[in-house]
């Protein structure tokens, strides 16, 4: 882990230096995502770039960065530490490991504005940041459950695929899903709950690894040929179109007949393609471009001491086979 931390620190040094060289005397507004290997976060980067293109005369510039791998939780913490130490004007963080990030923020007690984007700190630690910008993740889970209930009104067997164990946004979605199915807050697991039961071995955790996500799906389908529903709480498997197609080819007959349903988070281009090929029944899409586009303005408001709402939600898009909406070809 020491090597990882040193690598992250080096990335931070290069990032801040590059920002300064590019922007001359401009101050840096840093957006730190979970990992640069996830195409979801590239949409945040594009939003950051769009803000820069639309604000060429600003005294600030938007810096997008993160560890190389989304699984590198320690590297992300080190990266944030180094960016704050080296003097960014404000920082927006999407914490992979919410408790670990909170512990480090407590230790360094940054004097600059700190906000979260996409993923939040745990509820007990939210006083450490000024605001959260992103998805109402609990609502996202609620909407996934509503689609599952619509498609399978009698319930059935289900497997949830989650990301990092300590990612607050992913856990909030899972809570929203389970609570909605159960009709009661604080439901830890579905066990013949209104007809729904989570199968043995699930949930599975991808650690934000796309290849692992597809392997997990394949393994679950093989070992549970009568599975009724697979819920991708995040879009990981669909981010690799060829691998996802191979996995779902195994069960296309069951998908076409609705014996097996797949509901997934996010609506990135490869996911929309998969949806239109019949490889999922519903997609609940976030708006990551908007997150990257808005984060710099929120950071500037915080720097200026302006009042900012908490949280700041960016909305959701729902695609179903009956009403494809955002995902229409």
XYZ file of C-alpha atoms in Angstrom:
329
model
C 0.000 0.000 0.000
C 2.976 2.284 0.541
C 3.815 2.077 -3.151
C 0.220 2.938 -4.059
C 0.272 5.988 -1.787
C 3.533 7.232 -3.287
C 2.092 6.799 -6.762
C -1.026 8.748 -5.831
C 1.082 11.528 -4.354
C 3.095 11.738 -7.548
C -0.127 11.975 -9.563
C -1.309 14.810 -7.327
C 1.962 16.710 -7.727
C 1.832 16.362 -11.506
C -1.863 17.325 -11.597
C -1.422 20.512 -9.577
C 1.736 21.450 -11.477
C 0.005 20.905 -14.812
C -2.972 22.968 -13.697
C -0.722 25.820 -12.663
C 1.282 25.716 -15.879
C -1.838 25.632 -18.025
C -3.744 28.260 -16.116
C -0.782 30.495 -15.254
C -2.005 32.278 -12.109
C -5.388 30.558 -12.010
C -6.527 28.908 -8.815
C -7.426 25.228 -8.922
C -10.842 23.711 -8.266
C -10.167 19.982 -7.907
C -12.621 17.172 -8.617
C -11.323 13.835 -7.297
C -13.217 10.762 -8.492
C -12.924 7.147 -7.363
C -10.835 6.102 -10.354
C -9.852 7.091 -13.873
C -10.663 3.596 -15.180
C -14.444 4.049 -14.933
C -16.234 5.581 -17.953
C -18.931 7.016 -15.684
C -16.368 9.387 -14.213
C -15.163 10.396 -17.666
C -18.563 12.064 -18.065
C -17.767 14.143 -14.971
C -14.464 15.046 -16.633
C -16.317 16.181 -19.767
C -18.573 18.340 -17.599
C -15.502 19.856 -15.928
C -14.020 20.597 -19.367
C -17.287 22.122 -20.537
C -17.293 24.460 -17.534
C -13.739 25.516 -18.392
C -14.638 26.147 -22.026
C -17.586 28.310 -20.968
C -15.585 30.259 -18.368
C -12.280 31.109 -20.075
C -11.883 34.373 -18.165
C -12.469 32.887 -14.710
C -9.730 33.223 -12.125
C -10.290 29.506 -11.469
C -9.760 26.375 -13.484
C -11.287 22.928 -13.104
C -8.921 20.019 -12.438
C -10.261 16.473 -12.838
C -8.205 13.700 -11.267
C -8.311 10.445 -9.298
C -6.312 7.263 -8.761
C -5.689 5.088 -11.813
C -7.863 2.309 -10.399
C -11.273 2.643 -8.768
C -10.232 -0.135 -6.391
C -7.390 2.015 -5.001
C -9.139 3.433 -1.944
C -5.910 4.255 -0.104
C -4.527 5.960 -3.192
C -7.561 8.213 -3.421
C -7.196 9.272 0.204
C -3.513 10.040 -0.375
C -4.334 11.984 -3.526
C -6.842 14.182 -1.683
C -4.317 14.710 1.116
C -1.654 15.839 -1.311
C -3.939 18.151 -3.298
C -5.065 19.914 -0.119
C -1.490 20.174 1.157
C -0.295 21.665 -2.126
C -2.898 24.377 -2.170
C -5.995 23.872 -4.304
C -8.664 26.530 -3.764
C -11.452 24.001 -3.129
C -12.031 20.294 -3.603
C -14.941 18.060 -4.588
C -14.506 14.387 -3.674
C -16.309 11.199 -4.688
C -15.088 8.974 -1.843
C -14.560 5.269 -2.564
C -14.262 4.460 1.129
C -16.373 7.000 2.983
C -15.107 6.242 6.534
C -11.449 6.243 5.462
C -11.836 9.544 3.625
C -13.647 11.073 6.613
C -10.914 9.958 9.005
C -8.246 11.647 6.885
C -10.253 14.853 6.558
C -10.583 14.941 10.345
C -6.828 14.558 10.698
C -5.797 17.283 8.254
C -8.723 19.654 8.993
C -8.530 21.503 5.646
C -9.168 25.238 5.656
C -10.414 25.215 2.067
C -14.016 24.382 1.113
C -14.634 20.635 0.828
C -17.683 19.174 -0.901
C -18.638 15.747 -2.155
C -19.771 14.867 -5.660
C -21.389 11.651 -6.927
C -20.745 9.797 -3.633
C -21.136 11.274 -0.174
C -19.521 10.749 3.201
C -21.377 8.574 5.706
C -24.214 10.371 7.466
C -22.281 10.709 10.723
C -19.408 12.492 8.932
C -21.290 14.935 6.711
C -20.379 17.945 8.820
C -16.893 17.537 7.301
C -18.124 18.743 3.916
C -20.144 21.785 2.910
C -22.568 20.092 0.520
C -23.186 17.059 -1.682
C -23.758 17.387 -5.431
C -25.114 14.376 -7.261
C -27.811 11.744 -7.295
C -30.426 11.049 -4.660
C -29.033 7.549 -4.366
C -31.699 6.225 -2.020
C -34.338 7.354 -4.537
C -32.384 5.631 -7.299
C -32.690 2.364 -5.381
C -36.399 3.017 -4.828
C -36.892 3.439 -8.573
C -35.015 0.206 -9.296
C -37.299 -1.620 -6.860
C -40.391 -0.097 -8.455
C -39.318 -1.442 -11.834
C -38.645 -4.876 -10.345
C -42.089 -4.908 -8.722
C -43.730 -3.806 -11.958
C -42.037 -6.538 -13.974
C -42.334 -9.238 -11.303
C -45.470 -8.429 -9.282
C -45.322 -11.806 -7.517
C -41.681 -11.300 -6.533
C -38.971 -13.898 -6.964
C -35.320 -14.652 -6.372
C -32.933 -11.735 -6.759
C -29.221 -10.944 -6.717
C -27.912 -7.440 -6.103
C -24.546 -6.437 -7.521
C -22.853 -3.687 -5.503
C -19.522 -1.845 -5.759
C -17.133 -1.040 -2.928
C -18.302 -2.246 0.473
C -17.873 1.200 2.061
C -19.214 3.366 -0.811
C -22.029 5.458 0.667
C -23.820 6.059 -2.649
C -23.971 2.372 -3.551
C -25.117 1.361 -0.085
C -27.839 4.016 -0.197
C -29.174 2.564 -3.454
C -29.220 -0.936 -1.997
C -31.091 0.393 1.036
C -33.638 2.132 -1.183
C -34.183 -1.075 -3.137
C -34.618 -3.322 -0.113
C -36.743 -0.858 1.868
C -39.121 -0.385 -1.064
C -39.538 -4.109 -1.628
C -40.075 -4.672 2.087
C -42.216 -1.609 2.694
C -40.110 -0.846 5.766
C -36.999 1.236 6.399
C -33.836 -0.432 7.624
C -34.297 -3.758 5.789
C -30.931 -5.544 5.783
C -31.817 -8.439 3.511
C -34.791 -9.758 1.558
C -35.826 -13.182 2.852
C -39.240 -14.109 1.456
C -40.095 -10.443 1.934
C -43.287 -9.692 -0.002
C -42.336 -12.589 -2.246
C -38.707 -11.536 -2.788
C -35.608 -13.376 -1.543
C -31.924 -12.625 -2.092
C -30.126 -15.779 -3.160
C -27.216 -17.316 -1.292
C -23.904 -15.665 -2.188
C -25.501 -12.324 -2.969
C -25.024 -9.423 -2.879
C -21.817 -9.584 -4.851
C -19.284 -6.746 -4.654
C -17.413 -5.668 -7.778
C -14.985 -3.276 -6.068
C -15.728 -1.162 -9.163
C -13.902 -3.691 -11.373
C -15.618 -4.114 -14.729
C -14.129 -7.523 -15.552
C -15.077 -8.877 -12.124
C -18.624 -7.559 -12.552
C -19.113 -9.584 -15.724
C -17.563 -12.687 -14.205
C -19.870 -12.412 -11.211
C -22.915 -12.156 -13.452
C -21.845 -15.199 -15.447
C -21.229 -17.200 -12.268
C -24.599 -16.235 -10.767
C -26.476 -17.140 -13.962
C -24.706 -20.508 -14.161
C -25.275 -21.476 -10.536
C -28.845 -20.106 -10.399
C -30.570 -21.066 -13.665
C -33.992 -20.113 -12.265
C -32.999 -16.663 -10.993
C -35.801 -14.134 -11.415
C -33.943 -10.804 -11.188
C -30.413 -9.434 -11.338
C -29.997 -5.837 -10.183
C -26.881 -3.906 -11.202
C -26.909 -1.204 -8.536
C -24.174 0.420 -10.645
C -23.467 -0.057 -14.340
C -20.091 -1.817 -14.071
C -20.686 -4.912 -16.213
C -22.330 -2.891 -18.979
C -19.275 -0.660 -19.322
C -17.580 -3.522 -21.238
C -20.027 -4.083 -24.138
C -18.438 -7.202 -25.593
C -18.070 -8.987 -22.262
C -21.574 -7.997 -21.175
C -22.999 -9.244 -24.470
C -21.282 -12.604 -23.993
C -22.644 -12.914 -20.461
C -26.207 -12.027 -21.420
C -26.104 -14.235 -24.528
C -26.305 -17.137 -22.074
C -29.733 -16.003 -20.881
C -31.259 -14.120 -23.823
C -34.216 -16.484 -24.120
C -35.084 -15.868 -20.459
C -34.566 -12.108 -20.853
C -36.839 -11.991 -23.898
C -39.602 -13.843 -22.057
C -39.165 -11.784 -18.850
C -38.462 -14.971 -16.887
C -35.262 -13.196 -15.880
C -35.160 -9.428 -15.578
C -32.118 -7.157 -15.437
C -32.337 -3.648 -14.029
C -29.217 -1.493 -14.091
C -27.949 1.851 -12.938
C -26.748 4.513 -15.392
C -27.331 5.343 -19.045
C -23.908 5.737 -20.619
C -23.718 5.040 -24.397
C -22.690 1.349 -24.131
C -25.483 0.821 -21.620
C -28.074 2.411 -23.878
C -26.865 0.117 -26.647
C -27.227 -2.929 -24.376
C -30.718 -1.799 -23.369
C -31.782 -1.379 -26.987
C -30.452 -4.864 -27.760
C -32.760 -6.282 -25.092
C -29.963 -7.015 -22.628
C -31.714 -5.174 -19.787
C -35.313 -4.317 -18.983
C -34.806 -0.950 -17.302
C -32.004 1.570 -16.818
C -32.058 4.213 -14.088
C -29.682 6.899 -15.298
C -27.699 9.473 -13.345
C -26.402 12.749 -14.804
C -22.615 12.723 -14.318
C -21.925 15.369 -16.987
C -24.105 17.778 -15.038
C -22.194 16.925 -11.846
C -18.875 17.873 -13.453
C -20.363 20.958 -15.043
C -21.900 22.294 -11.820
C -19.205 21.377 -9.296
C -16.861 24.312 -10.125
C -19.646 26.884 -9.667
C -20.613 25.345 -6.331
C -16.982 25.410 -5.171
C -16.694 29.078 -6.146
C -19.860 29.874 -4.180
C -18.340 28.138 -1.156
C -15.067 30.042 -1.558
C -17.041 33.288 -1.642
C -18.890 32.367 1.537
C -22.257 32.136 -0.180
C -25.045 29.950 1.161
C -25.335 26.666 -0.734
C -28.134 24.134 -0.450
C -27.321 20.686 0.889
C -27.839 18.345 -0.865
C -27.871 19.442 -4.504
C -29.514 16.718 -6.575
C -28.967 16.373 -10.324
C -31.952 14.167 -11.167
C -32.521 10.742 -12.719
C -33.642 9.356 -16.074
C -35.744 6.177 -16.360
C -35.672 3.933 -19.430
C -38.079 1.013 -19.795
C -38.983 -1.118 -22.782
C -42.465 0.406 -22.752
C -41.155 3.970 -22.436
C -37.489 4.122 -23.503
C -37.332 7.897 -23.072
C -33.699 8.979 -22.754
C -32.581 5.601 -24.138
C -34.690 5.668 -27.298
C -32.615 4.707 -30.365
